[in-house]
Coordinates of C-alpha atoms in Angstrom, one line a residue:
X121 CA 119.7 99.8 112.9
X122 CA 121.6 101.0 110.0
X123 CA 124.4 98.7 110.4
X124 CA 122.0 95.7 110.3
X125 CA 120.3 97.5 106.8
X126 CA 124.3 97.6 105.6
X127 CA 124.9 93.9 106.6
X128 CA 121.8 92.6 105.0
X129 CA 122.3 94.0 101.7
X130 CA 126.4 93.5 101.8
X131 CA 125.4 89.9 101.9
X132 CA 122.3 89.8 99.6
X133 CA 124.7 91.7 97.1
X134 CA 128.0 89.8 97.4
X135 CA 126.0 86.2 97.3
X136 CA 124.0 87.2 94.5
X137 CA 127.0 88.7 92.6
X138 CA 129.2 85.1 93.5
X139 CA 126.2 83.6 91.8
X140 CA 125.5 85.5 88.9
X141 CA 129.2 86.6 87.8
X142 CA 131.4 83.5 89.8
X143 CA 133.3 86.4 91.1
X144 CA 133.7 88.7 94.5
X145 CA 132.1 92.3 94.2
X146 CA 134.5 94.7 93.4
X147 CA 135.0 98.8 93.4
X148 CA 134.6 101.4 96.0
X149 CA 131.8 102.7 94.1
X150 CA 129.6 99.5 93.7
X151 CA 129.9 99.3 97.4
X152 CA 129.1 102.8 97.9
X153 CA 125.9 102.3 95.7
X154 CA 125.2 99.3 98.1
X155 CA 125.7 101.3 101.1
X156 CA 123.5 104.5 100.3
X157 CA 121.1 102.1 99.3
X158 CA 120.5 100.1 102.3
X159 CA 120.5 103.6 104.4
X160 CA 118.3 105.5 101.7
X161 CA 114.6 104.6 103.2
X162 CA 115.3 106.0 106.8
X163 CA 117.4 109.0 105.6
X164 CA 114.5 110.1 103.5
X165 CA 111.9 108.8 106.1
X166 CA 113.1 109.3 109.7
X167 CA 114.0 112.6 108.6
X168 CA 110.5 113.8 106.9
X169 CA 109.0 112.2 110.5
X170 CA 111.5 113.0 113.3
X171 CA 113.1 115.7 111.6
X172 CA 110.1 117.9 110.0
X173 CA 107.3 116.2 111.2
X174 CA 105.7 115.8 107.8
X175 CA 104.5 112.4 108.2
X176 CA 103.1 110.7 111.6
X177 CA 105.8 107.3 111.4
X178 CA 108.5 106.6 109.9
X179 CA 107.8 104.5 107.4
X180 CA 106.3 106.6 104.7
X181 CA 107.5 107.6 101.1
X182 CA 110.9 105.7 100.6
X183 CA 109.4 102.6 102.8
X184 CA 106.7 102.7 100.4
X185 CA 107.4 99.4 97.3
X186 CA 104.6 102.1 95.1
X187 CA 108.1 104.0 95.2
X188 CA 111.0 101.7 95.9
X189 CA 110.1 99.4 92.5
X190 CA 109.9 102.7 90.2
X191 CA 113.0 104.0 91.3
X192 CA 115.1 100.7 91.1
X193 CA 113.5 100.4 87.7
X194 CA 114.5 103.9 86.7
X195 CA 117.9 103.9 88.8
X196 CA 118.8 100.5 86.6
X197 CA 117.0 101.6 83.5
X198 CA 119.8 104.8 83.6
X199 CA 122.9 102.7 84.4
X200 CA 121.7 100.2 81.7
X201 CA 124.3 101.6 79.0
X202 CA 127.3 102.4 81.6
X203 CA 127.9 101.4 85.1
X204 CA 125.0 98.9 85.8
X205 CA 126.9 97.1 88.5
X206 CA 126.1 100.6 90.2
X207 CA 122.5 100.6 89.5
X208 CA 122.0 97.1 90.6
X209 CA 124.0 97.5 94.2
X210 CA 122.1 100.6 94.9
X211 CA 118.9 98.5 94.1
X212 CA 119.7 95.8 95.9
X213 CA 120.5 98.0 99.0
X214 CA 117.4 99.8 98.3
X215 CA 115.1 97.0 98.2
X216 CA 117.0 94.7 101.1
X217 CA 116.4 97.8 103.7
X218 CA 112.9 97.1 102.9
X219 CA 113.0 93.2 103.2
X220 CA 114.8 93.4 106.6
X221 CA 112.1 96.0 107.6
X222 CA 109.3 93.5 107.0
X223 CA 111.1 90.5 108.1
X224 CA 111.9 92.3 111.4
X225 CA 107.6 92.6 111.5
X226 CA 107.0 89.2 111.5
X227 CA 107.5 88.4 115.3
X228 CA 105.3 91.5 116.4
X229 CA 101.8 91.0 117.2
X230 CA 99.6 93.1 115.6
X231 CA 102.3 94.3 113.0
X232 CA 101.8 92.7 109.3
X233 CA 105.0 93.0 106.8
X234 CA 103.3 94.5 104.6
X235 CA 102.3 97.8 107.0
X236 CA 105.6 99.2 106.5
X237 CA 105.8 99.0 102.7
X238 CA 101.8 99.9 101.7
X239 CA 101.9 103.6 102.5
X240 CA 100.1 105.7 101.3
X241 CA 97.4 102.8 101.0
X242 CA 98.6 101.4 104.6
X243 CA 100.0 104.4 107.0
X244 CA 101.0 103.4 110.3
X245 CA 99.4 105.3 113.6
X246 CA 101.4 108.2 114.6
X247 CA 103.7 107.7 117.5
X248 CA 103.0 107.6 121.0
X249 CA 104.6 110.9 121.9
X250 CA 106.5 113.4 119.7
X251 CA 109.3 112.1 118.2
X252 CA 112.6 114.3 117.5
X253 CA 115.9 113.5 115.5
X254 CA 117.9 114.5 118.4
X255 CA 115.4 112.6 120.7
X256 CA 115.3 109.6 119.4
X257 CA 119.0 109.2 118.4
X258 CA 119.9 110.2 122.1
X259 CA 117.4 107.3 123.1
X260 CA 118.5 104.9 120.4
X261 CA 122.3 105.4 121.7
X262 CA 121.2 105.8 125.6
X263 CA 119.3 102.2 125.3
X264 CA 122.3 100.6 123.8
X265 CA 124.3 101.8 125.6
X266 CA 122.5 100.9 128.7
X267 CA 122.0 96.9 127.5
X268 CA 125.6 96.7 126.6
X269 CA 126.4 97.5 130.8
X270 CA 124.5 94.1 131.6
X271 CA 125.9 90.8 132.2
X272 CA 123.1 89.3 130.2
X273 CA 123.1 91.9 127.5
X274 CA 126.9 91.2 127.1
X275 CA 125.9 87.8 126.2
X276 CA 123.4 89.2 123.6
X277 CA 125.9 91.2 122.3
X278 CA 128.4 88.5 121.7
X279 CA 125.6 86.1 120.1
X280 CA 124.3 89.2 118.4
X281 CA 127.3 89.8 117.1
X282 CA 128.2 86.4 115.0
X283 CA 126.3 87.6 112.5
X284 CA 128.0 90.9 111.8
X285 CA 131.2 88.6 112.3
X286 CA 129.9 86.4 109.3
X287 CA 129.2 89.2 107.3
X288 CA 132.6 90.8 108.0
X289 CA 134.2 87.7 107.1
X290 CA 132.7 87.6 103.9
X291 CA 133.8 91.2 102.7
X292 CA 137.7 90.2 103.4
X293 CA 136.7 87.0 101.3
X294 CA 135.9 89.3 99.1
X295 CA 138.7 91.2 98.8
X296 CA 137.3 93.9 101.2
X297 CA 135.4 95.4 97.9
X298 CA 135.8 99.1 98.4
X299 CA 138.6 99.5 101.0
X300 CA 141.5 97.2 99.2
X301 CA 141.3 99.9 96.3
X302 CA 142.5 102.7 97.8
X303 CA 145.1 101.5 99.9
X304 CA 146.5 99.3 96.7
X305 CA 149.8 101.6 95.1
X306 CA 149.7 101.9 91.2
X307 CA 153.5 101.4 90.7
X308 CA 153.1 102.2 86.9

């Protein structure tokens, strides 16, 4: 789920910053970087496969680390001289959507980690019926929406949710790194 992509990467980014610079992230547009990272795989993806039916999964070209490495490299190769804070939270995003996706593999039989990052070399089977952008939101959000009406899912939900709780809590240690700027006033 694309909050679970943003989470991962908030916290790769923000830990990995602490360690690197002793300091929070900061700037809307370092954590805008970060964010269209994490999401960049299945907006290029999902929507060649659900949307124009160009590839069979989705898990193709952006899944793919053939592509992902090259275009970190180049992304932080061209912010090298300016902003590379910018280039390195968009990598980071970029390449921790990729690392959830094949950490999320490892409990499926029959699945390895590494089918959803070898394409071309590895391409997954096509689905089992055709899959839509419309379709397959409207049974992503019917499904959720579905659990969440269950005593037992509620209780998911709330364990589920620690997590997102942790990571939430992290961004106001933070300073809330993209929010706190714009609603600070320049009194100058």
């Amino acid at each position: 789920m694309p909050w679970g992509h943003a989470a991962f990467g908030y916290v790769l980014y923000s830990l990995g910053h602490r360690f690197v610079t002793r300091e929070p992230p900061n700037g809307p547009i370092v954590v805008l970087a970060l964010l269209f990272g994490t999401q960049l795989p299945d907006l290029v993806d999902k929507t060649l496969s659900w949307g124009l039916h160009l590839f069979p999964q989705g898990y193709s070209v952006a899944h793919s680390i053939l592509v992902a490495i090259p275009i970190g490299l180049l992304v932080l190769g061209a912010t090298a001289s300016g902003r590379r804070d910018i280039g390195i939270a968009f990598t980071v995003g970029y390449w921790s959507h990729l690392l959830g996706d094949a950490i999320l593999a490892v409990p499926k039989l029959g699945v390895s980690p590494s089918d959803r990052l070898l394409w071309p070399v590895v391409t997954l089977p096509p689905y089992d019926s055709e899959v839509t952008l419309i379709g397959r939101v409207t049974a992503i959000l019917g499904e959720l929406s579905g659990e969440m009406l269950t005593g037992e899912h509620l209780v998911f939900l709330a364990i589920y949710s620690i997590p997102y709780l942790l990571v939430f809590l992290l961004w106001i240690v933070d300073g809330a790194p993209g929010v706190a700027q714009f609603l600070r006033t320049d009194n100058r």
